[in-house]
JSON list of C-alpha atoms in Angstrom, two decimals:
[
{"chain": "A", "resi": 20, "resn": "MET", "atom": "CA", "xyz": [0.08, -0.06, 0.13]},
{"chain": "A", "resi": 21, "resn": "ALA", "atom": "CA", "xyz": [1.53, 3.38, -1.13]},
{"chain": "A", "resi": 22, "resn": "ALA", "atom": "CA", "xyz": [1.63, 5.99, 1.52]},
{"chain": "A", "resi": 23, "resn": "LYS", "atom": "CA", "xyz": [0.28, 9.48, 0.55]},
{"chain": "A", "resi": 24, "resn": "VAL", "atom": "CA", "xyz": [1.74, 12.44, 2.68]},
{"chain": "A", "resi": 25, "resn": "LYS", "atom": "CA", "xyz": [0.09, 15.80, 2.55]},
{"chain": "A", "resi": 26, "resn": "PRO", "atom": "CA", "xyz": [2.61, 18.33, 4.14]},
{"chain": "A", "resi": 27, "resn": "LEU", "atom": "CA", "xyz": [1.21, 21.23, 6.22]},
{"chain": "A", "resi": 28, "resn": "HIS", "atom": "CA", "xyz": [1.41, 25.12, 5.85]},
{"chain": "A", "resi": 29, "resn": "ASP", "atom": "CA", "xyz": [4.95, 25.95, 4.45]},
{"chain": "A", "resi": 30, "resn": "ARG", "atom": "CA", "xyz": [6.43, 22.47, 4.40]},
{"chain": "A", "resi": 31, "resn": "ILE", "atom": "CA", "xyz": [7.80, 20.62, 1.12]},
{"chain": "A", "resi": 32, "resn": "ILE", "atom": "CA", "xyz": [8.73, 17.16, 0.51]},
{"chain": "A", "resi": 33, "resn": "VAL", "atom": "CA", "xyz": [11.76, 16.70, -1.49]},
{"chain": "A", "resi": 34, "resn": "LYS", "atom": "CA", "xyz": [13.16, 13.41, -2.97]},
{"chain": "A", "resi": 35, "resn": "ARG", "atom": "CA", "xyz": [17.09, 13.86, -3.29]},
{"chain": "A", "resi": 36, "resn": "LEU", "atom": "CA", "xyz": [18.52, 13.24, -6.62]},
{"chain": "A", "resi": 37, "resn": "ASP", "atom": "CA", "xyz": [21.09, 10.64, -7.25]},
{"chain": "A", "resi": 38, "resn": "GLU", "atom": "CA", "xyz": [24.74, 11.44, -6.81]},
{"chain": "A", "resi": 39, "resn": "GLU", "atom": "CA", "xyz": [27.16, 11.03, -9.67]},
{"chain": "A", "resi": 40, "resn": "GLU", "atom": "CA", "xyz": [29.36, 7.79, -9.48]},
{"chain": "A", "resi": 41, "resn": "THR", "atom": "CA", "xyz": [32.33, 9.18, -11.45]},
{"chain": "A", "resi": 42, "resn": "THR", "atom": "CA", "xyz": [34.05, 12.46, -11.62]},
{"chain": "A", "resi": 43, "resn": "ALA", "atom": "CA", "xyz": [34.50, 14.51, -14.81]},
{"chain": "A", "resi": 44, "resn": "GLY", "atom": "CA", "xyz": [37.89, 12.85, -15.20]},
{"chain": "A", "resi": 45, "resn": "GLY", "atom": "CA", "xyz": [36.60, 9.52, -14.84]},
{"chain": "A", "resi": 46, "resn": "ILE", "atom": "CA", "xyz": [37.43, 8.99, -11.41]},
{"chain": "A", "resi": 47, "resn": "ILE", "atom": "CA", "xyz": [35.00, 6.42, -9.67]},
{"chain": "A", "resi": 48, "resn": "ILE", "atom": "CA", "xyz": [33.63, 7.69, -6.21]},
{"chain": "A", "resi": 49, "resn": "PRO", "atom": "CA", "xyz": [33.27, 4.87, -3.59]},
{"chain": "A", "resi": 50, "resn": "ASP", "atom": "CA", "xyz": [30.08, 4.92, -1.73]},
{"chain": "A", "resi": 51, "resn": "THR", "atom": "CA", "xyz": [32.01, 5.96, 1.59]},
{"chain": "A", "resi": 52, "resn": "ALA", "atom": "CA", "xyz": [33.31, 9.19, 0.28]},
{"chain": "A", "resi": 53, "resn": "LYS", "atom": "CA", "xyz": [30.17, 10.13, -1.47]},
{"chain": "A", "resi": 54, "resn": "GLU", "atom": "CA", "xyz": [28.17, 13.16, 0.23]},
{"chain": "A", "resi": 55, "resn": "LYS", "atom": "CA", "xyz": [24.36, 13.41, 0.17]},
{"chain": "A", "resi": 56, "resn": "PRO", "atom": "CA", "xyz": [23.40, 15.28, -2.82]},
{"chain": "A", "resi": 57, "resn": "GLN", "atom": "CA", "xyz": [21.78, 18.85, -1.97]},
{"chain": "A", "resi": 58, "resn": "GLU", "atom": "CA", "xyz": [19.64, 18.73, -4.99]},
{"chain": "A", "resi": 59, "resn": "GLY", "atom": "CA", "xyz": [16.05, 17.32, -5.27]},
{"chain": "A", "resi": 60, "resn": "MET", "atom": "CA", "xyz": [12.92, 17.09, -6.76]},
{"chain": "A", "resi": 61, "resn": "VAL", "atom": "CA", "xyz": [9.67, 18.37, -5.02]},
{"chain": "A", "resi": 62, "resn": "VAL", "atom": "CA", "xyz": [7.25, 15.44, -4.49]},
{"chain": "A", "resi": 63, "resn": "ALA", "atom": "CA", "xyz": [4.57, 17.45, -2.75]},
{"chain": "A", "resi": 64, "resn": "VAL", "atom": "CA", "xyz": [3.71, 20.96, -1.01]},
{"chain": "A", "resi": 65, "resn": "GLY", "atom": "CA", "xyz": [1.62, 22.29, 1.75]},
{"chain": "A", "resi": 66, "resn": "SER", "atom": "CA", "xyz": [-1.02, 24.67, 1.22]},
{"chain": "A", "resi": 67, "resn": "GLY", "atom": "CA", "xyz": [1.06, 27.85, 2.02]},
{"chain": "A", "resi": 68, "resn": "ARG", "atom": "CA", "xyz": [2.37, 29.79, 4.92]},
{"chain": "A", "resi": 69, "resn": "ARG", "atom": "CA", "xyz": [0.03, 32.06, 7.05]},
{"chain": "A", "resi": 70, "resn": "GLU", "atom": "CA", "xyz": [0.62, 36.03, 7.29]},
{"chain": "A", "resi": 71, "resn": "ASP", "atom": "CA", "xyz": [-1.81, 38.20, 8.85]},
{"chain": "A", "resi": 72, "resn": "GLY", "atom": "CA", "xyz": [-4.44, 35.46, 9.09]},
{"chain": "A", "resi": 73, "resn": "LYS", "atom": "CA", "xyz": [-4.20, 35.07, 5.29]},
{"chain": "A", "resi": 74, "resn": "VAL", "atom": "CA", "xyz": [-2.45, 31.85, 3.53]},
{"chain": "A", "resi": 75, "resn": "VAL", "atom": "CA", "xyz": [0.33, 33.11, 1.08]},
{"chain": "A", "resi": 76, "resn": "ALA", "atom": "CA", "xyz": [1.01, 30.58, -1.79]},
{"chain": "A", "resi": 77, "resn": "LEU", "atom": "CA", "xyz": [4.39, 28.57, -2.02]},
{"chain": "A", "resi": 78, "resn": "ASP", "atom": "CA", "xyz": [7.12, 29.95, -4.53]},
{"chain": "A", "resi": 79, "resn": "VAL", "atom": "CA", "xyz": [7.82, 26.11, -5.33]},
{"chain": "A", "resi": 80, "resn": "LYS", "atom": "CA", "xyz": [5.59, 23.75, -6.84]},
{"chain": "A", "resi": 81, "resn": "GLU", "atom": "CA", "xyz": [5.50, 19.81, -7.57]},
{"chain": "A", "resi": 82, "resn": "GLY", "atom": "CA", "xyz": [8.10, 18.82, -10.06]},
{"chain": "A", "resi": 83, "resn": "ASP", "atom": "CA", "xyz": [10.54, 21.53, -9.34]},
{"chain": "A", "resi": 84, "resn": "LYS", "atom": "CA", "xyz": [14.16, 20.63, -8.96]},
{"chain": "A", "resi": 85, "resn": "VAL", "atom": "CA", "xyz": [15.38, 22.41, -6.04]},
{"chain": "A", "resi": 86, "resn": "LEU", "atom": "CA", "xyz": [18.80, 23.17, -4.39]},
{"chain": "A", "resi": 87, "resn": "PHE", "atom": "CA", "xyz": [18.82, 23.26, -0.35]},
{"chain": "A", "resi": 88, "resn": "GLY", "atom": "CA", "xyz": [21.05, 23.50, 2.54]},
{"chain": "A", "resi": 89, "resn": "LYS", "atom": "CA", "xyz": [23.49, 20.62, 3.61]},
{"chain": "A", "resi": 90, "resn": "TYR", "atom": "CA", "xyz": [21.65, 19.99, 6.86]},
{"chain": "A", "resi": 91, "resn": "SER", "atom": "CA", "xyz": [18.11, 21.08, 5.72]},
{"chain": "A", "resi": 92, "resn": "GLY", "atom": "CA", "xyz": [15.00, 18.86, 6.60]},
{"chain": "A", "resi": 93, "resn": "THR", "atom": "CA", "xyz": [14.12, 16.00, 8.17]},
{"chain": "A", "resi": 94, "resn": "GLU", "atom": "CA", "xyz": [14.70, 12.67, 6.60]},
{"chain": "A", "resi": 95, "resn": "ILE", "atom": "CA", "xyz": [11.82, 10.22, 6.29]},
{"chain": "A", "resi": 96, "resn": "GLN", "atom": "CA", "xyz": [10.88, 7.01, 4.67]},
{"chain": "A", "resi": 97, "resn": "LEU", "atom": "CA", "xyz": [7.99, 6.83, 1.97]},
{"chain": "A", "resi": 98, "resn": "ASP", "atom": "CA", "xyz": [7.51, 3.53, 0.16]},
{"chain": "A", "resi": 99, "resn": "GLY", "atom": "CA", "xyz": [11.15, 2.35, 0.86]},
{"chain": "A", "resi": 100, "resn": "ASP", "atom": "CA", "xyz": [12.75, 5.38, -0.69]},
{"chain": "A", "resi": 101, "resn": "GLU", "atom": "CA", "xyz": [14.25, 8.25, 1.35]},
{"chain": "A", "resi": 102, "resn": "HIS", "atom": "CA", "xyz": [12.92, 11.67, 1.27]},
{"chain": "A", "resi": 103, "resn": "LEU", "atom": "CA", "xyz": [13.23, 14.94, 3.17]},
{"chain": "A", "resi": 104, "resn": "ILE", "atom": "CA", "xyz": [10.27, 17.09, 4.85]},
{"chain": "A", "resi": 105, "resn": "MET", "atom": "CA", "xyz": [11.47, 20.86, 5.18]},
{"chain": "A", "resi": 106, "resn": "ARG", "atom": "CA", "xyz": [10.21, 24.30, 5.21]},
{"chain": "A", "resi": 107, "resn": "GLU", "atom": "CA", "xyz": [9.91, 26.42, 2.25]},
{"chain": "A", "resi": 108, "resn": "ASP", "atom": "CA", "xyz": [12.69, 28.63, 3.97]},
{"chain": "A", "resi": 109, "resn": "ASP", "atom": "CA", "xyz": [15.10, 26.07, 3.70]},
{"chain": "A", "resi": 110, "resn": "ILE", "atom": "CA", "xyz": [15.23, 25.87, -0.05]},
{"chain": "A", "resi": 111, "resn": "LEU", "atom": "CA", "xyz": [18.21, 28.03, -1.42]},
{"chain": "A", "resi": 112, "resn": "GLY", "atom": "CA", "xyz": [16.83, 27.98, -5.03]},
{"chain": "A", "resi": 113, "resn": "ILE", "atom": "CA", "xyz": [15.08, 26.48, -7.93]},
{"chain": "A", "resi": 114, "resn": "VAL", "atom": "CA", "xyz": [16.84, 24.91, -10.90]},
{"chain": "A", "resi": 115, "resn": "GLU", "atom": "CA", "xyz": [15.88, 25.99, -14.18]}
]
């Protein structure tokens, strides 16, 4: 059974993109030396943040490729895959 999670307010669920296996020079990077990527795909977004009693829509939407900080968000497991749930403020930018 697939888990459906709807983030609340200004929270976003992001799936990390896979890290490159080799460098530009062709050197293979072992798993122990890899850092977790700081780039991901937005899977779900909340309804928006509240300001002065009004709901303000988020700038990101499902399907956006985003950059986020190294220690941003909280790791969660959805259908056996690792995802991050974070606030919109943790997003550094949208990759176009």
